[in-house]
PDB file of C-alpha atoms in Angstrom:
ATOM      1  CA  UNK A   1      46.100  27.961   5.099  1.00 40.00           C
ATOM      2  CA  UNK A   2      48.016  25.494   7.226  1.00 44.00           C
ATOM      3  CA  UNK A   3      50.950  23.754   5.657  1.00 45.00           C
ATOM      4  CA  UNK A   4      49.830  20.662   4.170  1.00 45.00           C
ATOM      5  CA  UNK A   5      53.103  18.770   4.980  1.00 42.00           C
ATOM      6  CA  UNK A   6      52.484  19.425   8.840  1.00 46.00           C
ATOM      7  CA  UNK A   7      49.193  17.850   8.580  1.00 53.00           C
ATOM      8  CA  UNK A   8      48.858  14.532  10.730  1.00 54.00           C
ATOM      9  CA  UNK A   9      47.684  10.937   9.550  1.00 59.00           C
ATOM     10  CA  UNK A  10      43.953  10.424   9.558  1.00 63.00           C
ATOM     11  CA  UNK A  11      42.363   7.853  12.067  1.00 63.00           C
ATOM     12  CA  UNK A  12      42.594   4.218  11.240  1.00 67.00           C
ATOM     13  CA  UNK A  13      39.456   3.907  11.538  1.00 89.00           C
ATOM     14  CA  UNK A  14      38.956   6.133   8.227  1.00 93.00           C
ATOM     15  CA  UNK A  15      37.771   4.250   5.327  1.00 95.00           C
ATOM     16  CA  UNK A  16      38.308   5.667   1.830  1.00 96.00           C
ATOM     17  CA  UNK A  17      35.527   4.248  -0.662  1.00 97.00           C
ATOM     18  CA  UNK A  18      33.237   5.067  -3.885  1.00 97.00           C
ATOM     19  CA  UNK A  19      30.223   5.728  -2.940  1.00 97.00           C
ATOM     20  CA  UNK A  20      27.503   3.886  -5.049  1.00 96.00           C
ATOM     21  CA  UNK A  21      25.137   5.446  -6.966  1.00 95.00           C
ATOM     22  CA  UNK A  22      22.080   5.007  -4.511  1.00 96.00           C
ATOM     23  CA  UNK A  23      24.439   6.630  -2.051  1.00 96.00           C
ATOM     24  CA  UNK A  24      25.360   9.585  -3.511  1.00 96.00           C
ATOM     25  CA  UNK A  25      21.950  11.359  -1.508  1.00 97.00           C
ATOM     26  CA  UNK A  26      24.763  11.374   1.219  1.00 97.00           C
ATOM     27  CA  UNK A  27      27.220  13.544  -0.209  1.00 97.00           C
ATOM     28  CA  UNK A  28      25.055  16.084  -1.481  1.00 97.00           C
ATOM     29  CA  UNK A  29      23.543  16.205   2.476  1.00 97.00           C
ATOM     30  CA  UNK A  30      27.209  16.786   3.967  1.00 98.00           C
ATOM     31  CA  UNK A  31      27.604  19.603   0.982  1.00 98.00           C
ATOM     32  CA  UNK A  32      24.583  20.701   2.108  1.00 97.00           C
ATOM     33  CA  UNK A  33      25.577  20.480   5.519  1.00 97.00           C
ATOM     34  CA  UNK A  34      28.651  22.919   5.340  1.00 97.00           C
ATOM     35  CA  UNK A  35      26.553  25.450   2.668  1.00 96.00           C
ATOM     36  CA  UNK A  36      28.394  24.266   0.083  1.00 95.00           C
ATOM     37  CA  UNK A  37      26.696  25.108  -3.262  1.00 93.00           C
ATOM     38  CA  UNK A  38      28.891  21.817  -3.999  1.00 94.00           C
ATOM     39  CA  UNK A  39      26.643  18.754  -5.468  1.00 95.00           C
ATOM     40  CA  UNK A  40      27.319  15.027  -6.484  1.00 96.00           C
ATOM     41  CA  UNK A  41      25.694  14.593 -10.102  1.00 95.00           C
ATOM     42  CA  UNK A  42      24.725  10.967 -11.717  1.00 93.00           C
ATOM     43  CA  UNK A  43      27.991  11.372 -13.810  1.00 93.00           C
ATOM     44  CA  UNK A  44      30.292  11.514 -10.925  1.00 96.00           C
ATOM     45  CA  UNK A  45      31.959   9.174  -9.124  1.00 97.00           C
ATOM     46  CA  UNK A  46      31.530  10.555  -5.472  1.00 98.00           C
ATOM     47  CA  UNK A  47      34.764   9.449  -3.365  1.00 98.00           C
ATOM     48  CA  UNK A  48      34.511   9.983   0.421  1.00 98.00           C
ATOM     49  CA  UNK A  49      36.751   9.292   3.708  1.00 97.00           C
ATOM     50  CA  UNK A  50      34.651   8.534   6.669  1.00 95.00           C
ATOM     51  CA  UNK A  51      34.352   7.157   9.999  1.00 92.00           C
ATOM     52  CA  UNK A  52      30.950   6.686  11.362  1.00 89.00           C
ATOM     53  CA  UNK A  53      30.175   9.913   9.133  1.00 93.00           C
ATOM     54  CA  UNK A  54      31.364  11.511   6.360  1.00 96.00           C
ATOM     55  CA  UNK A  55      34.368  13.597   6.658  1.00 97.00           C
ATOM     56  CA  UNK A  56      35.459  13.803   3.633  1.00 98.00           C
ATOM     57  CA  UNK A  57      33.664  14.294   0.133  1.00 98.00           C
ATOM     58  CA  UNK A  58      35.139  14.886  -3.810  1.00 98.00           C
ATOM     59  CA  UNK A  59      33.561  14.071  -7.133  1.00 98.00           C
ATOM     60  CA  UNK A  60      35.193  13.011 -10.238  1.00 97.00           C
ATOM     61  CA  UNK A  61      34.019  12.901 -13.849  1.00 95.00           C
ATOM     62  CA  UNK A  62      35.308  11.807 -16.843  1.00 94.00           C
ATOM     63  CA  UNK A  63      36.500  14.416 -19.793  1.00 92.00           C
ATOM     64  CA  UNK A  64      37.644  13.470 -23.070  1.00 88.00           C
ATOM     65  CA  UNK A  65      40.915  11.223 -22.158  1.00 88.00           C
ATOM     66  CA  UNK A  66      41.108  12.334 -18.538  1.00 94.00           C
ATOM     67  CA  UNK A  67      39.710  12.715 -15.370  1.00 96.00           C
ATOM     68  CA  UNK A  68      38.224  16.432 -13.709  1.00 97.00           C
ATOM     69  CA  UNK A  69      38.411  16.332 -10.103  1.00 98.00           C
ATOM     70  CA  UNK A  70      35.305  18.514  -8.092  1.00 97.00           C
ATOM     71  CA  UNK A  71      33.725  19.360  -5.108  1.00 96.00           C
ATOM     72  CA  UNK A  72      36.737  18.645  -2.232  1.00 98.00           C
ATOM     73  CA  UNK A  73      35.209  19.517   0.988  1.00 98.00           C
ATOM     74  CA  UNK A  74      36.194  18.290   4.266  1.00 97.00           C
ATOM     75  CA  UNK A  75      33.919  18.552   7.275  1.00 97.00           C
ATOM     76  CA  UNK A  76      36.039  21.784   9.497  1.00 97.00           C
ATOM     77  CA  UNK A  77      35.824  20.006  12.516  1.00 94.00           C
ATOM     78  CA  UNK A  78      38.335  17.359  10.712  1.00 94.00           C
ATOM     79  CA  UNK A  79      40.273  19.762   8.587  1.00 94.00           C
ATOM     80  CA  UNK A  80      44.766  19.828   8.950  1.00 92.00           C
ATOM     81  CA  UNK A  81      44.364  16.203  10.022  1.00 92.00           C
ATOM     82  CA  UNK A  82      45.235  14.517   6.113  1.00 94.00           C
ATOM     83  CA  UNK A  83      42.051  13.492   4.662  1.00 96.00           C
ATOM     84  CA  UNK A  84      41.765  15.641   1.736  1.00 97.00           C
ATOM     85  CA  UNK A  85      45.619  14.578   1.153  1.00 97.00           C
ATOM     86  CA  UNK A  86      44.672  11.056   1.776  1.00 96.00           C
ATOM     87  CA  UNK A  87      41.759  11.075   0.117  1.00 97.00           C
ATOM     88  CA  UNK A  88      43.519  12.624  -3.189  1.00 97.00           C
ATOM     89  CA  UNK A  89      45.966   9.665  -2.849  1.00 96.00           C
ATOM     90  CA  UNK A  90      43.392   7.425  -2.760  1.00 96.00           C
ATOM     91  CA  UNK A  91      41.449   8.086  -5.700  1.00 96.00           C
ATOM     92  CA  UNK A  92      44.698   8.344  -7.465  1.00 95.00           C
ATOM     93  CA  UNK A  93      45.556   5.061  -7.114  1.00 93.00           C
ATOM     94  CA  UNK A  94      42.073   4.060  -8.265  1.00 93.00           C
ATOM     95  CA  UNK A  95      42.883   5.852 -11.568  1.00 93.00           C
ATOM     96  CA  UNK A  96      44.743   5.798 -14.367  1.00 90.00           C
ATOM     97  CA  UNK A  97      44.668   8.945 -16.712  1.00 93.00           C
ATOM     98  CA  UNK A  98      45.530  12.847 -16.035  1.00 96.00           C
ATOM     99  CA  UNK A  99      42.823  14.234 -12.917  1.00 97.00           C
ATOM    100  CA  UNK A 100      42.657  17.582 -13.862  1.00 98.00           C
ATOM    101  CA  UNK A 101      41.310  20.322 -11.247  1.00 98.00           C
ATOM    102  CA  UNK A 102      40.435  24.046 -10.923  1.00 98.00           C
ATOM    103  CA  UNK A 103      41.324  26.146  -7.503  1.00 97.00           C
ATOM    104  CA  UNK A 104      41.597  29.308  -5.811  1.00 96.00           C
ATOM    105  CA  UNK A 105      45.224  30.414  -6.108  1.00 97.00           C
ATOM    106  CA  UNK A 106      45.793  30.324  -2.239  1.00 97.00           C
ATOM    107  CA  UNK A 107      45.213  26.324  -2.816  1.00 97.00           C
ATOM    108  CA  UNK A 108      48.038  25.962  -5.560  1.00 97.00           C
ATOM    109  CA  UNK A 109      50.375  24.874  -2.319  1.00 97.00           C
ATOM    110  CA  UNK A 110      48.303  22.341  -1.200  1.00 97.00           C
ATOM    111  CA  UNK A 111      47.712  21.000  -4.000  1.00 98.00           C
ATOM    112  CA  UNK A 112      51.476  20.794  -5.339  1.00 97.00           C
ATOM    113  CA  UNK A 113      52.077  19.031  -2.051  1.00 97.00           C
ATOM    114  CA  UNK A 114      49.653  16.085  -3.482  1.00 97.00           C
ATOM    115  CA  UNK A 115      51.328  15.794  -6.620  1.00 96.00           C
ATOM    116  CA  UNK A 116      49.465  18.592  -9.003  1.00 98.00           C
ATOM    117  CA  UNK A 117      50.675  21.056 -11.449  1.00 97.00           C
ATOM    118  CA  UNK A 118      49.437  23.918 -12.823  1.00 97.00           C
ATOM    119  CA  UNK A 119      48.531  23.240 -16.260  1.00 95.00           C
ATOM    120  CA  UNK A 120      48.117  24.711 -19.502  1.00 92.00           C
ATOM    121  CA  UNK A 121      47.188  22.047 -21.634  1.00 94.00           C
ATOM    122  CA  UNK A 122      43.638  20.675 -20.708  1.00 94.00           C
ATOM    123  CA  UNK A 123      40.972  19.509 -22.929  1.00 94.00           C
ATOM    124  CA  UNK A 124      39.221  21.686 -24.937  1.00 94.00           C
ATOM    125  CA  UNK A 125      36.261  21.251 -22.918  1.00 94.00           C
ATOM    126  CA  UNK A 126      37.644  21.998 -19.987  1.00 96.00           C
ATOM    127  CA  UNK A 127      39.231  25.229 -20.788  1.00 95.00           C
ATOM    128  CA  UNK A 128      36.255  26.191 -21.983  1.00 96.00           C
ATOM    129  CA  UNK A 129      34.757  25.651 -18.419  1.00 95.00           C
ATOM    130  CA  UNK A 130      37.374  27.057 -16.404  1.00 96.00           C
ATOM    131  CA  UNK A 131      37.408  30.625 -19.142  1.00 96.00           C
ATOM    132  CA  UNK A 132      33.565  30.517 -18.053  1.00 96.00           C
ATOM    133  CA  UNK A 133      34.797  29.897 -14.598  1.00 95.00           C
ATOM    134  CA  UNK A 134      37.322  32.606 -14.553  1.00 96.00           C
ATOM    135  CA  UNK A 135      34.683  35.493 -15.154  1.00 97.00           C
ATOM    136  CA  UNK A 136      33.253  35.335 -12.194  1.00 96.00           C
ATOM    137  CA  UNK A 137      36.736  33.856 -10.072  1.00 95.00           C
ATOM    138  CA  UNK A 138      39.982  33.594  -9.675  1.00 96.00           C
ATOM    139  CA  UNK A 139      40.757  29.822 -10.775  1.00 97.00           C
ATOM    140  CA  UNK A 140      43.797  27.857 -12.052  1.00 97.00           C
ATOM    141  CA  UNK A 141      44.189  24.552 -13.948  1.00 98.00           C
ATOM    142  CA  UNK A 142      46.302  22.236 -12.353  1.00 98.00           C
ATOM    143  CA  UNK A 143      46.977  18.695 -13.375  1.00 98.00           C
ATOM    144  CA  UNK A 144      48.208  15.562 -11.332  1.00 97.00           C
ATOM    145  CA  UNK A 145      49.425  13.296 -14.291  1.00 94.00           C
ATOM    146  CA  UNK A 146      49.490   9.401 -14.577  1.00 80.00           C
ATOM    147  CA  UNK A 147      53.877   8.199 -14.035  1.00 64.00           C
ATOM    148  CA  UNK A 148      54.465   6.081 -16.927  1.00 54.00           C
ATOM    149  CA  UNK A 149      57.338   3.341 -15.655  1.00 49.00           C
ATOM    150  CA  UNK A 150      59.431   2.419 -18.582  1.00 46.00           C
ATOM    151  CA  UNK A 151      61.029  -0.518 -18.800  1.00 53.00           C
ATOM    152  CA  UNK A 152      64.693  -1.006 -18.110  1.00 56.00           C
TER     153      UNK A 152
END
């Protein structure tokens, strides 16, 4: 995987939105679109970077006191250019609250670069996921927590 700090800026003509709910049809076509066995479910929010099309696509759900973060794809033809880092920006800035995730081990870089940690201490329901997870793949919990600003 390419190193995630040498990635570029995306466009400026990329917009980062929420999809609404009578457009989430659109992200499960681009998951569809790569074979991704990824889908957008009426409990997500579906966040997406796009130009014209969609380039970008996650989904995030809400899980006891936090946030689980699913289903980052970017279209291949726009991969190493920033979106998924700007796109995990994004949506962090949209959110207060822990955004949990689980990935591949070869990911754990990328993701570190955007602010996640590998975690241990997730909600009961979603360790229970990611142990169901983990039979049939390698996963790991990582965690990109809110910065409290105390003050002075």
């Amino acid at each position: 995987m390419p190193d995630p700090s040498a990635e570029s800026a995306p466009s400026a003509a990329t917009v980062f939105m929420r999809l609404s709910d009578e457009q989430r049809p659109l992200a499960n076509k681009f998951y569809r679109q790569y074979h991704s066995g990824m889908k957008a479910r009426g409990h997500h929010q579906v966040w997406v970077a796009r130009t014209h099309e969609l380039q970008a696509c996650l989904c995030l759900q809400t899980v006891d006191q936090c946030w689980w973060l699913t289903g980052l794809l970017v279209a291949p033809a726009q991969r190493s250019q920033g979106l998924a880092s700007s796109l995990l920006e994004h949506v962090r800035q949209q959110h207060r609250g822990d955004i949990w995730l689980f990935c591949a081990p070869n990911l754990v870089p990328f993701y570190r670069a955007n602010g996640y940690e590998p975690g241990d201490d997730a909600p009961i329901s979603l360790r229970d996921k990611l142990l169901r997870y983990q039979r049939s793949k390698a996963l790991l919990a990582m965690v990109n927590r809110t910065q409290v600003t105390l003050p002075r």
